[in-house]
Short mmCIF file of C-alpha atoms and ligand atoms in Angstrom, two decimals:
data_model
loop_
_atom_site.label_atom_id
_atom_site.label_comp_id
_atom_site.label_asym_id
_atom_site.label_seq_id
_atom_site.Cartn_x
_atom_site.Cartn_y
_atom_site.Cartn_z
CA MET A 33 12.74 6.97 -97.82
CA PRO A 34 11.13 8.31 -93.97
CA VAL A 35 13.32 7.11 -91.07
CA LYS A 36 12.32 3.55 -90.38
CA LYS A 37 11.45 3.20 -86.42
CA VAL A 38 12.54 0.06 -84.45
CA ALA A 39 11.03 -0.69 -80.94
CA VAL A 40 13.38 -2.63 -78.92
CA ILE A 41 12.33 -4.61 -76.11
CA GLY A 42 13.85 -4.63 -73.01
CA ALA A 43 16.63 -2.91 -72.08
CA GLY A 44 19.69 -5.86 -70.73
CA ILE A 45 23.25 -6.68 -72.89
CA SER A 46 20.65 -7.47 -75.70
CA GLY A 47 19.10 -4.65 -76.12
CA LEU A 48 21.50 -2.35 -75.45
CA SER A 49 23.47 -3.49 -78.08
CA ALA A 50 20.37 -3.54 -80.58
CA ILE A 51 19.79 0.15 -79.75
CA LYS A 52 23.38 1.11 -81.22
CA CYS A 53 23.42 -1.06 -83.88
CA CYS A 54 19.56 0.62 -84.71
CA LEU A 55 21.47 4.12 -84.67
CA GLU A 56 24.28 2.90 -86.62
CA GLU A 57 21.76 1.71 -89.60
CA GLY A 58 20.37 5.76 -89.01
CA LEU A 59 17.24 3.94 -87.64
CA GLU A 60 15.40 5.25 -85.00
CA PRO A 61 15.39 2.54 -81.80
CA THR A 62 12.31 3.01 -79.10
CA CYS A 63 13.83 0.92 -76.14
CA PHE A 64 10.95 -0.45 -73.80
CA GLU A 65 12.45 -1.73 -70.40
CA GLY A 66 9.52 -3.28 -68.27
CA SER A 67 11.62 -2.62 -64.93
CA ASN A 68 13.59 0.76 -64.08
CA ASP A 69 17.26 0.68 -64.83
CA ILE A 70 18.84 -1.30 -67.13
CA GLY A 71 21.39 -4.35 -67.12
CA GLY A 72 18.71 -7.35 -67.31
CA LEU A 73 20.09 -10.62 -65.76
CA TRP A 74 22.78 -8.96 -65.01
CA ARG A 75 21.60 -6.48 -62.45
CA TYR A 76 21.62 -7.88 -58.75
CA GLU A 77 18.85 -6.97 -56.58
CA GLU A 78 18.47 -8.56 -52.99
CA LYS A 79 15.38 -9.75 -53.95
CA SER A 80 14.18 -12.02 -56.79
CA GLU A 81 11.47 -10.47 -58.23
CA VAL A 82 8.48 -11.91 -60.14
CA GLY A 83 8.71 -11.00 -64.42
CA ARG A 84 12.99 -10.73 -64.05
CA PRO A 85 15.66 -12.59 -63.97
CA SER A 86 17.76 -13.25 -60.90
CA ILE A 87 20.88 -14.10 -60.14
CA TYR A 88 23.59 -14.94 -56.76
CA ARG A 89 24.82 -12.08 -55.27
CA SER A 90 28.39 -14.23 -55.98
CA LEU A 91 27.46 -14.74 -59.71
CA THR A 92 30.56 -15.05 -61.95
CA CYS A 93 31.41 -14.36 -65.58
CA ASN A 94 32.21 -18.02 -67.13
CA THR A 95 33.37 -16.42 -69.95
CA SER A 96 36.22 -14.43 -70.21
CA LYS A 97 36.48 -10.85 -70.42
CA GLU A 98 37.78 -10.83 -73.79
CA MET A 99 35.32 -13.09 -75.01
CA THR A 100 32.44 -11.26 -72.71
CA ALA A 101 33.74 -7.89 -74.49
CA PHE A 102 31.38 -5.65 -77.02
CA SER A 103 33.68 -6.47 -80.33
CA ASP A 104 34.16 -2.21 -80.75
CA TYR A 105 33.96 -2.05 -76.62
CA PRO A 106 36.77 -3.70 -74.41
CA PHE A 107 36.62 -3.75 -70.99
CA PRO A 108 39.32 -1.52 -69.28
CA ASP A 109 42.62 -3.40 -68.35
CA HIS A 110 42.70 -3.31 -64.81
CA TYR A 111 39.89 -5.73 -64.71
CA PRO A 112 40.26 -9.70 -63.68
CA ASN A 113 40.02 -11.77 -66.14
CA TYR A 114 36.80 -13.32 -64.96
CA LEU A 115 34.48 -10.59 -64.11
CA HIS A 116 32.00 -10.33 -60.96
CA ASN A 117 28.69 -9.75 -61.59
CA SER A 118 28.95 -5.43 -60.17
CA LYS A 119 31.57 -5.59 -63.15
CA ILE A 120 29.44 -6.64 -65.67
CA MET A 121 26.98 -3.82 -64.64
CA GLU A 122 29.98 -1.11 -64.26
CA TYR A 123 30.78 -1.84 -67.62
CA LEU A 124 27.54 -1.55 -69.29
CA ARG A 125 26.48 1.81 -67.45
CA MET A 126 30.07 2.96 -69.50
CA TYR A 127 28.70 1.37 -72.35
CA ILE A 128 25.64 3.35 -72.64
CA LYS A 129 27.09 6.97 -71.45
CA HIS A 130 29.49 6.30 -74.47
CA PHE A 131 26.94 6.02 -76.75
CA GLU A 132 25.00 7.51 -75.98
CA LEU A 133 21.64 5.25 -75.67
CA LEU A 134 20.28 6.50 -72.50
CA LYS A 135 17.97 9.20 -74.32
CA HIS A 136 16.63 6.24 -76.56
CA ILE A 137 15.77 3.85 -73.26
CA HIS A 138 11.57 4.04 -71.93
CA PHE A 139 12.05 2.60 -68.24
CA LEU A 140 8.71 1.11 -66.86
CA SER A 141 7.16 -0.06 -69.99
CA LYS A 142 6.76 -3.25 -70.41
CA VAL A 143 5.54 -4.15 -73.65
CA CYS A 144 2.29 -6.02 -73.31
CA SER A 145 1.35 -7.03 -76.73
CA VAL A 146 3.04 -7.05 -80.53
CA ARG A 147 0.30 -7.20 -83.47
CA LYS A 148 0.99 -6.58 -87.31
CA ARG A 149 -0.94 -3.58 -88.69
CA PRO A 150 -4.33 -4.13 -90.58
CA ASP A 151 -2.12 -3.40 -93.67
CA PHE A 152 0.94 -5.03 -92.60
CA SER A 153 0.95 -6.39 -96.14
CA SER A 154 1.54 -2.99 -97.84
CA SER A 155 3.31 -1.05 -94.68
CA GLY A 156 4.87 -3.84 -92.93
CA GLN A 157 4.47 -1.75 -89.67
CA TRP A 158 3.36 -3.13 -86.51
CA ASP A 159 1.28 -2.45 -83.03
CA VAL A 160 2.89 -1.75 -80.60
CA VAL A 161 0.87 -1.90 -76.95
CA VAL A 162 3.12 -0.92 -73.74
CA ASP A 163 2.08 -0.66 -70.34
CA ALA A 164 3.85 2.43 -68.90
CA ASP A 165 3.78 2.87 -64.96
CA GLY A 166 -0.13 1.56 -65.14
CA LYS A 167 -1.19 3.39 -68.10
CA GLN A 168 -1.71 1.68 -71.74
CA GLU A 169 0.02 3.62 -74.45
CA SER A 170 -0.13 3.07 -78.29
CA TYR A 171 2.03 3.27 -81.13
CA VAL A 172 3.75 2.27 -84.70
CA PHE A 173 6.52 0.55 -85.57
CA ASP A 174 8.56 -0.33 -88.55
CA GLY A 175 10.13 -3.13 -87.24
CA ILE A 176 10.45 -5.11 -83.67
CA MET A 177 13.62 -6.20 -82.07
CA VAL A 178 12.37 -8.24 -79.03
CA CYS A 179 15.48 -8.94 -76.69
CA SER A 180 12.70 -9.56 -73.64
CA GLY A 181 15.89 -12.86 -72.34
CA HIS A 182 15.77 -16.30 -72.21
CA TYR A 183 16.04 -16.56 -68.36
CA THR A 184 12.82 -14.93 -66.39
CA TYR A 185 10.85 -17.86 -65.38
CA PRO A 186 12.13 -20.47 -63.00
CA TYR A 187 11.08 -23.82 -64.07
CA LEU A 188 11.11 -26.06 -60.54
CA PRO A 189 10.17 -29.76 -62.57
CA LEU A 190 8.22 -31.12 -58.88
CA LYS A 191 6.45 -33.93 -60.41
CA ASP A 192 9.91 -35.68 -61.29
CA PHE A 193 9.83 -35.19 -56.87
CA PRO A 194 6.97 -37.70 -55.92
CA GLY A 195 7.57 -37.78 -51.83
CA ILE A 196 8.09 -33.92 -52.68
CA LYS A 197 5.29 -33.05 -50.51
CA LYS A 198 6.74 -34.94 -47.95
CA PHE A 199 9.50 -33.52 -47.24
CA LYS A 200 9.39 -30.82 -44.77
CA GLY A 201 12.47 -28.28 -44.75
CA PRO A 202 12.27 -25.60 -47.46
CA TYR A 203 12.26 -26.45 -51.24
CA PHE A 204 13.17 -23.78 -54.32
CA HIS A 205 14.79 -23.19 -57.32
CA THR A 206 18.43 -20.92 -57.96
CA TRP A 207 16.34 -18.22 -59.21
CA GLU A 208 14.89 -17.39 -55.47
CA TYR A 209 18.65 -18.51 -54.22
CA LYS A 210 20.57 -14.69 -53.25
CA ASN A 211 23.88 -15.89 -50.53
CA PRO A 212 25.22 -19.12 -48.20
CA GLU A 213 24.17 -17.41 -44.37
CA LYS A 214 20.59 -18.76 -43.29
CA PHE A 215 22.90 -22.00 -44.37
CA LEU A 216 25.05 -21.88 -41.99
CA GLY A 217 25.00 -25.71 -40.59
CA LYS A 218 22.37 -27.66 -42.92
CA ARG A 219 22.03 -30.78 -44.70
CA ILE A 220 21.59 -30.07 -47.79
CA VAL A 221 20.84 -31.52 -51.54
CA VAL A 222 21.96 -29.50 -54.17
CA ILE A 223 19.96 -30.95 -57.46
CA GLY A 224 21.76 -30.68 -61.07
CA ILE A 225 24.88 -30.32 -61.57
CA GLY A 226 24.75 -27.36 -64.78
CA ASN A 227 26.90 -23.86 -63.69
CA SER A 228 24.07 -22.73 -61.15
CA GLY A 229 23.92 -26.61 -58.64
CA ALA A 230 28.23 -26.39 -58.98
CA ASP A 231 28.24 -22.77 -57.58
CA VAL A 232 26.00 -23.19 -54.66
CA ALA A 233 26.91 -26.53 -53.99
CA CYS A 234 30.55 -25.48 -54.09
CA GLU A 235 29.47 -21.69 -52.30
CA LEU A 236 27.24 -23.27 -49.69
CA SER A 237 29.92 -25.95 -48.73
CA HIS A 238 31.73 -23.67 -46.44
CA LEU A 239 29.17 -23.36 -44.33
CA ALA A 240 26.69 -25.88 -44.35
CA LYS A 241 27.12 -29.13 -42.32
CA GLN A 242 26.82 -31.17 -45.49
CA VAL A 243 25.76 -30.72 -49.07
CA PHE A 244 25.16 -33.39 -51.52
CA LEU A 245 25.37 -31.88 -55.26
CA SER A 246 22.55 -34.72 -56.96
CA THR A 247 23.03 -35.03 -61.18
CA ARG A 248 20.41 -37.72 -63.30
CA ARG A 249 22.70 -38.76 -65.57
CA GLY A 250 26.55 -36.94 -64.80
CA ALA A 251 28.85 -34.83 -66.48
CA TRP A 252 31.56 -33.51 -68.70
CA ILE A 253 33.73 -30.82 -66.21
CA TRP A 254 35.03 -27.78 -68.16
CA ASN A 255 37.09 -26.12 -65.43
CA ARG A 256 36.90 -22.04 -65.97
CA VAL A 257 40.66 -22.16 -66.46
CA TRP A 258 42.92 -24.37 -68.96
CA ASP A 259 46.40 -24.90 -69.60
CA ASN A 260 48.71 -22.73 -68.54
CA GLY A 261 46.06 -20.73 -66.41
CA TYR A 262 44.70 -18.91 -69.16
CA PRO A 263 40.52 -18.65 -69.88
CA ILE A 264 39.40 -22.27 -71.62
CA ASP A 265 37.58 -19.55 -74.56
CA THR A 266 40.52 -17.78 -75.44
CA ILE A 267 42.51 -21.07 -75.88
CA LEU A 268 39.86 -23.20 -77.08
CA PHE A 269 37.40 -20.60 -78.94
CA THR A 270 39.88 -19.61 -81.61
CA ARG A 271 40.18 -19.94 -85.52
CA LEU A 272 42.19 -22.88 -85.99
CA TYR A 273 40.13 -24.98 -83.27
CA ASN A 274 36.76 -23.63 -85.57
CA ASN A 275 38.64 -25.67 -88.21
CA MET A 276 39.88 -28.24 -86.97
CA ASN A 277 36.77 -29.49 -86.10
CA LYS A 278 35.84 -29.44 -89.75
CA TRP A 279 38.90 -31.62 -90.07
CA LEU A 280 38.25 -34.30 -87.45
CA THR A 281 35.67 -36.76 -86.69
CA SER A 282 33.92 -36.04 -83.99
CA SER A 283 34.87 -39.62 -81.84
CA MET A 284 38.86 -38.40 -82.82
CA ILE A 285 37.39 -34.46 -80.77
CA ASN A 286 35.38 -36.37 -77.92
CA ASN A 287 38.82 -38.93 -77.40
CA TRP A 288 40.80 -35.93 -77.20
CA ALA A 289 38.22 -34.02 -74.68
CA GLU A 290 37.38 -36.84 -72.92
CA ASN A 291 41.40 -38.04 -71.80
CA LYS A 292 41.79 -33.90 -71.43
CA LEU A 293 38.85 -33.36 -68.85
CA ASN A 294 39.27 -36.81 -67.06
CA SER A 295 43.76 -35.82 -66.74
CA LYS A 296 42.44 -33.15 -64.76
CA PHE A 297 39.02 -35.46 -63.05
CA ASN A 298 38.59 -38.72 -63.33
CA HIS A 299 34.91 -38.49 -64.23
CA ILE A 300 34.66 -43.05 -62.97
CA ASP A 301 36.37 -42.37 -59.94
CA PHE A 302 33.81 -39.28 -58.82
CA GLY A 303 30.83 -41.78 -60.32
CA LEU A 304 29.70 -39.10 -62.78
CA GLN A 305 31.01 -39.87 -66.15
CA PRO A 306 27.81 -39.79 -68.53
CA GLN A 307 26.49 -41.95 -71.41
CA HIS A 308 26.93 -38.78 -73.98
CA ARG A 309 29.98 -37.94 -75.40
C1 LIG B 256 23.18 -17.49 -63.76
C2 LIG B 256 23.26 -16.73 -65.19
C3 LIG B 256 24.62 -16.99 -65.44
C4 LIG B 256 25.56 -16.36 -66.68
N1 LIG B 256 26.59 -16.57 -67.13
C5 LIG B 256 26.64 -16.31 -68.01
C6 LIG B 256 28.51 -16.34 -69.11
O1 LIG B 256 29.54 -15.60 -67.83
N2 LIG B 256 28.51 -15.33 -69.92
C7 LIG B 256 27.73 -14.94 -70.93
O2 LIG B 256 27.88 -13.89 -72.18
N3 LIG B 256 26.63 -15.02 -70.91
C8 LIG B 256 26.04 -15.68 -69.84
N4 LIG B 256 24.59 -15.88 -69.11
C9 LIG B 256 23.77 -15.59 -70.22
C10 LIG B 256 22.88 -14.88 -70.20
O3 LIG B 256 21.97 -15.06 -70.85
C11 LIG B 256 23.76 -13.48 -71.33
O4 LIG B 256 24.62 -12.62 -70.67
C12 LIG B 256 22.47 -11.77 -71.06
O5 LIG B 256 21.91 -11.34 -70.35
C13 LIG B 256 20.91 -11.97 -72.01
O6 LIG B 256 21.15 -10.77 -72.30
P1 LIG B 256 19.24 -10.64 -72.65
O7 LIG B 256 19.61 -8.71 -72.93
O8 LIG B 256 19.24 -11.36 -73.69
O9 LIG B 256 18.31 -10.63 -71.57
P2 LIG B 256 18.28 -10.31 -70.37
O10 LIG B 256 19.18 -10.14 -69.53
O11 LIG B 256 17.37 -11.26 -69.09
O12 LIG B 256 17.52 -8.91 -70.35
C14 LIG B 256 16.06 -8.64 -71.31
C15 LIG B 256 15.36 -7.77 -70.52
O13 LIG B 256 14.32 -7.97 -70.42
C16 LIG B 256 13.00 -7.24 -70.17
N5 LIG B 256 12.09 -7.42 -70.42
C17 LIG B 256 11.52 -8.12 -70.41
N6 LIG B 256 10.08 -8.73 -70.90
C18 LIG B 256 9.87 -7.68 -71.27
C19 LIG B 256 8.84 -7.25 -72.14
N7 LIG B 256 7.44 -7.24 -71.96
N8 LIG B 256 9.07 -5.48 -72.11
C20 LIG B 256 9.98 -4.68 -71.72
N9 LIG B 256 10.44 -4.85 -71.15
C21 LIG B 256 11.05 -6.58 -70.30
C22 LIG B 256 13.23 -7.47 -68.58
O14 LIG B 256 12.83 -6.61 -67.19
C23 LIG B 256 15.27 -7.40 -68.89
O15 LIG B 256 15.86 -6.06 -68.49
C24 LIG B 256 24.19 -16.77 -67.89
C25 LIG B 256 22.80 -17.13 -67.56
C26 LIG B 256 22.38 -17.04 -65.99
C27 LIG B 256 20.81 -17.84 -66.23
N1 LIG B 257 28.31 -17.53 -65.58
C1 LIG B 257 27.91 -18.32 -64.60
O1 LIG B 257 29.26 -19.35 -64.24
C2 LIG B 257 26.60 -19.01 -64.39
C3 LIG B 257 25.99 -19.44 -63.18
C4 LIG B 257 24.84 -20.25 -63.37
C5 LIG B 257 24.10 -20.69 -64.63
N2 LIG B 257 24.37 -19.72 -65.71
C6 LIG B 257 24.62 -19.60 -67.21
O2 LIG B 257 22.46 -20.08 -67.18
C7 LIG B 257 21.74 -20.53 -67.72
C8 LIG B 257 21.15 -21.61 -67.04
O3 LIG B 257 22.06 -22.60 -65.98
P1 LIG B 257 21.69 -23.34 -65.10
O4 LIG B 257 22.87 -24.14 -64.29
O5 LIG B 257 20.94 -23.11 -63.98
O6 LIG B 257 20.55 -24.83 -65.83
P2 LIG B 257 20.95 -25.82 -66.51
O7 LIG B 257 22.26 -26.25 -67.78
O8 LIG B 257 20.00 -25.89 -67.41
O9 LIG B 257 20.90 -27.22 -65.55
C9 LIG B 257 20.61 -28.40 -65.29
C10 LIG B 257 20.59 -29.54 -64.27
O10 LIG B 257 19.36 -29.89 -63.90
C11 LIG B 257 18.97 -30.93 -64.18
N3 LIG B 257 17.97 -31.40 -63.94
C12 LIG B 257 16.67 -30.56 -65.51
N4 LIG B 257 15.89 -31.33 -64.61
C13 LIG B 257 15.72 -32.13 -63.91
C14 LIG B 257 14.66 -33.31 -63.51
N5 LIG B 257 13.43 -32.84 -63.53
N6 LIG B 257 15.81 -33.82 -62.35
C15 LIG B 257 16.81 -33.92 -61.65
N7 LIG B 257 17.17 -33.11 -62.66
C16 LIG B 257 16.83 -31.95 -63.52
C17 LIG B 257 19.75 -31.19 -65.61
O11 LIG B 257 19.94 -32.35 -65.95
P3 LIG B 257 19.87 -32.73 -66.89
O12 LIG B 257 21.58 -32.85 -67.31
O13 LIG B 257 20.70 -33.61 -66.66
O14 LIG B 257 18.75 -32.62 -68.07
C18 LIG B 257 20.93 -29.86 -65.26
O15 LIG B 257 22.10 -30.66 -64.37
C19 LIG B 257 23.40 -21.04 -68.60
O16 LIG B 257 23.67 -20.68 -69.49
C20 LIG B 257 24.15 -21.17 -67.80
O17 LIG B 257 25.31 -21.60 -68.47
C21 LIG B 257 25.77 -19.91 -65.46
C1 LIG B 258 29.73 -21.05 -69.96
O1 LIG B 258 28.53 -22.03 -69.57
C2 LIG B 258 27.83 -21.81 -70.91
C3 LIG B 258 26.27 -23.61 -70.54
O2 LIG B 258 26.78 -24.02 -69.81
C4 LIG B 258 27.88 -23.23 -71.66
O3 LIG B 258 27.82 -23.27 -72.99
C5 LIG B 258 29.44 -22.06 -72.26
O4 LIG B 258 30.20 -22.40 -73.37
C6 LIG B 258 30.50 -21.87 -71.36
N1 LIG B 258 31.25 -21.12 -71.29
C7 LIG B 258 32.94 -21.33 -70.85
C8 LIG B 258 34.02 -20.33 -72.08
O5 LIG B 258 32.65 -22.43 -70.65
#
């Protein structure tokens, strides 16, 4: 049988590991990456670019290095528990060198369309059109792996903020936020208490006049650092806890977790206790 050709769309973490897995299975991968480099979301740039994910300068993993690593390629021992985005990029560059992945990647090659071929029912093949630096190229593939990411486009729900038109100051999504310097002495409200909101509010609070962190329904606050200073995922994401999740009722698990989280940080006192368990 001829070797199957696989198109991998994107050279972020998912795309790089997809190339490697294709090679291991004896498939022939061709990776198309719209930008000029690997890394996807983890490649920090000074300016956000439309059509690319964007991170802030200080962004650090919320997953420990043990749990974030590819299972067959650990992080170097001297890396810290929680990695800055620049360390993730160093790691990915070592990874593609070690597994010789670079030669399978076409940069500045944006996949524009993926369609079933007319004879798809018998061949199972796909027509792929790629915009390679302004030139349209057509390819035929036996398989497609979509690794284009989830966090490319910012979502700003302005319809929920009817007063916003009268507001004189700047407002924007964290997709546009890079670093705190230009907010020296400002009064700022950060809307949303996801990881982005919490990170950015803390960072701004060092130099802003005052920061308000707003949440519509509260949240359970989990710290990255757990009992005895261990990363939370190395303690809780284990086979033992996974099996306990099957044996115990959700109300037992919720009681345990809520007590645990409230012992670090009383959610009622801080007006953060959500309705949901
Ligand atoms: C702020 C933030 C922090 C995060 N922190 C963590 C964390 O601590 N730990 C963790 O495990 N996960 C974290 N994540 C999740 C993160 O999404 C993953 O870690 C990882 O980056 C996903 O990789 P990916 O390859 O799927 O997508 P991406 O990194 O988004 O890469 C997609 C790639 O596809 C390319 N592409 C897209 N469309 C096309 C096209 N049509 N043609 C060609 N190329 C295309 C893009 O240019 C990009 O290079 C975080 C996410 C965000 C937003
Ligand atoms: N490594 C890290 O530490 C790190 C840092 C940043 C981001 N990330 C990752 O990136 C992903 C996205 O995180 P995120 O924090 O940007 O987004 P998110 O987790 O989706 O959080 C969005 C926040 O905005 C609020 N919100 C949404 N729409 C709203 C509206 N119309 N009015 C008021 N509030 C509204 C949400 O409130 P409700 O809960 O009420 O909907 C929520 O608090 C996550 O996977 C996260 O783990 C990781
Ligand atoms: C990191 O944050 C995401 C989104 O909030 C969450 O799903 C995940 O469990 C967190 N990881 C750890 C180890 O806390």
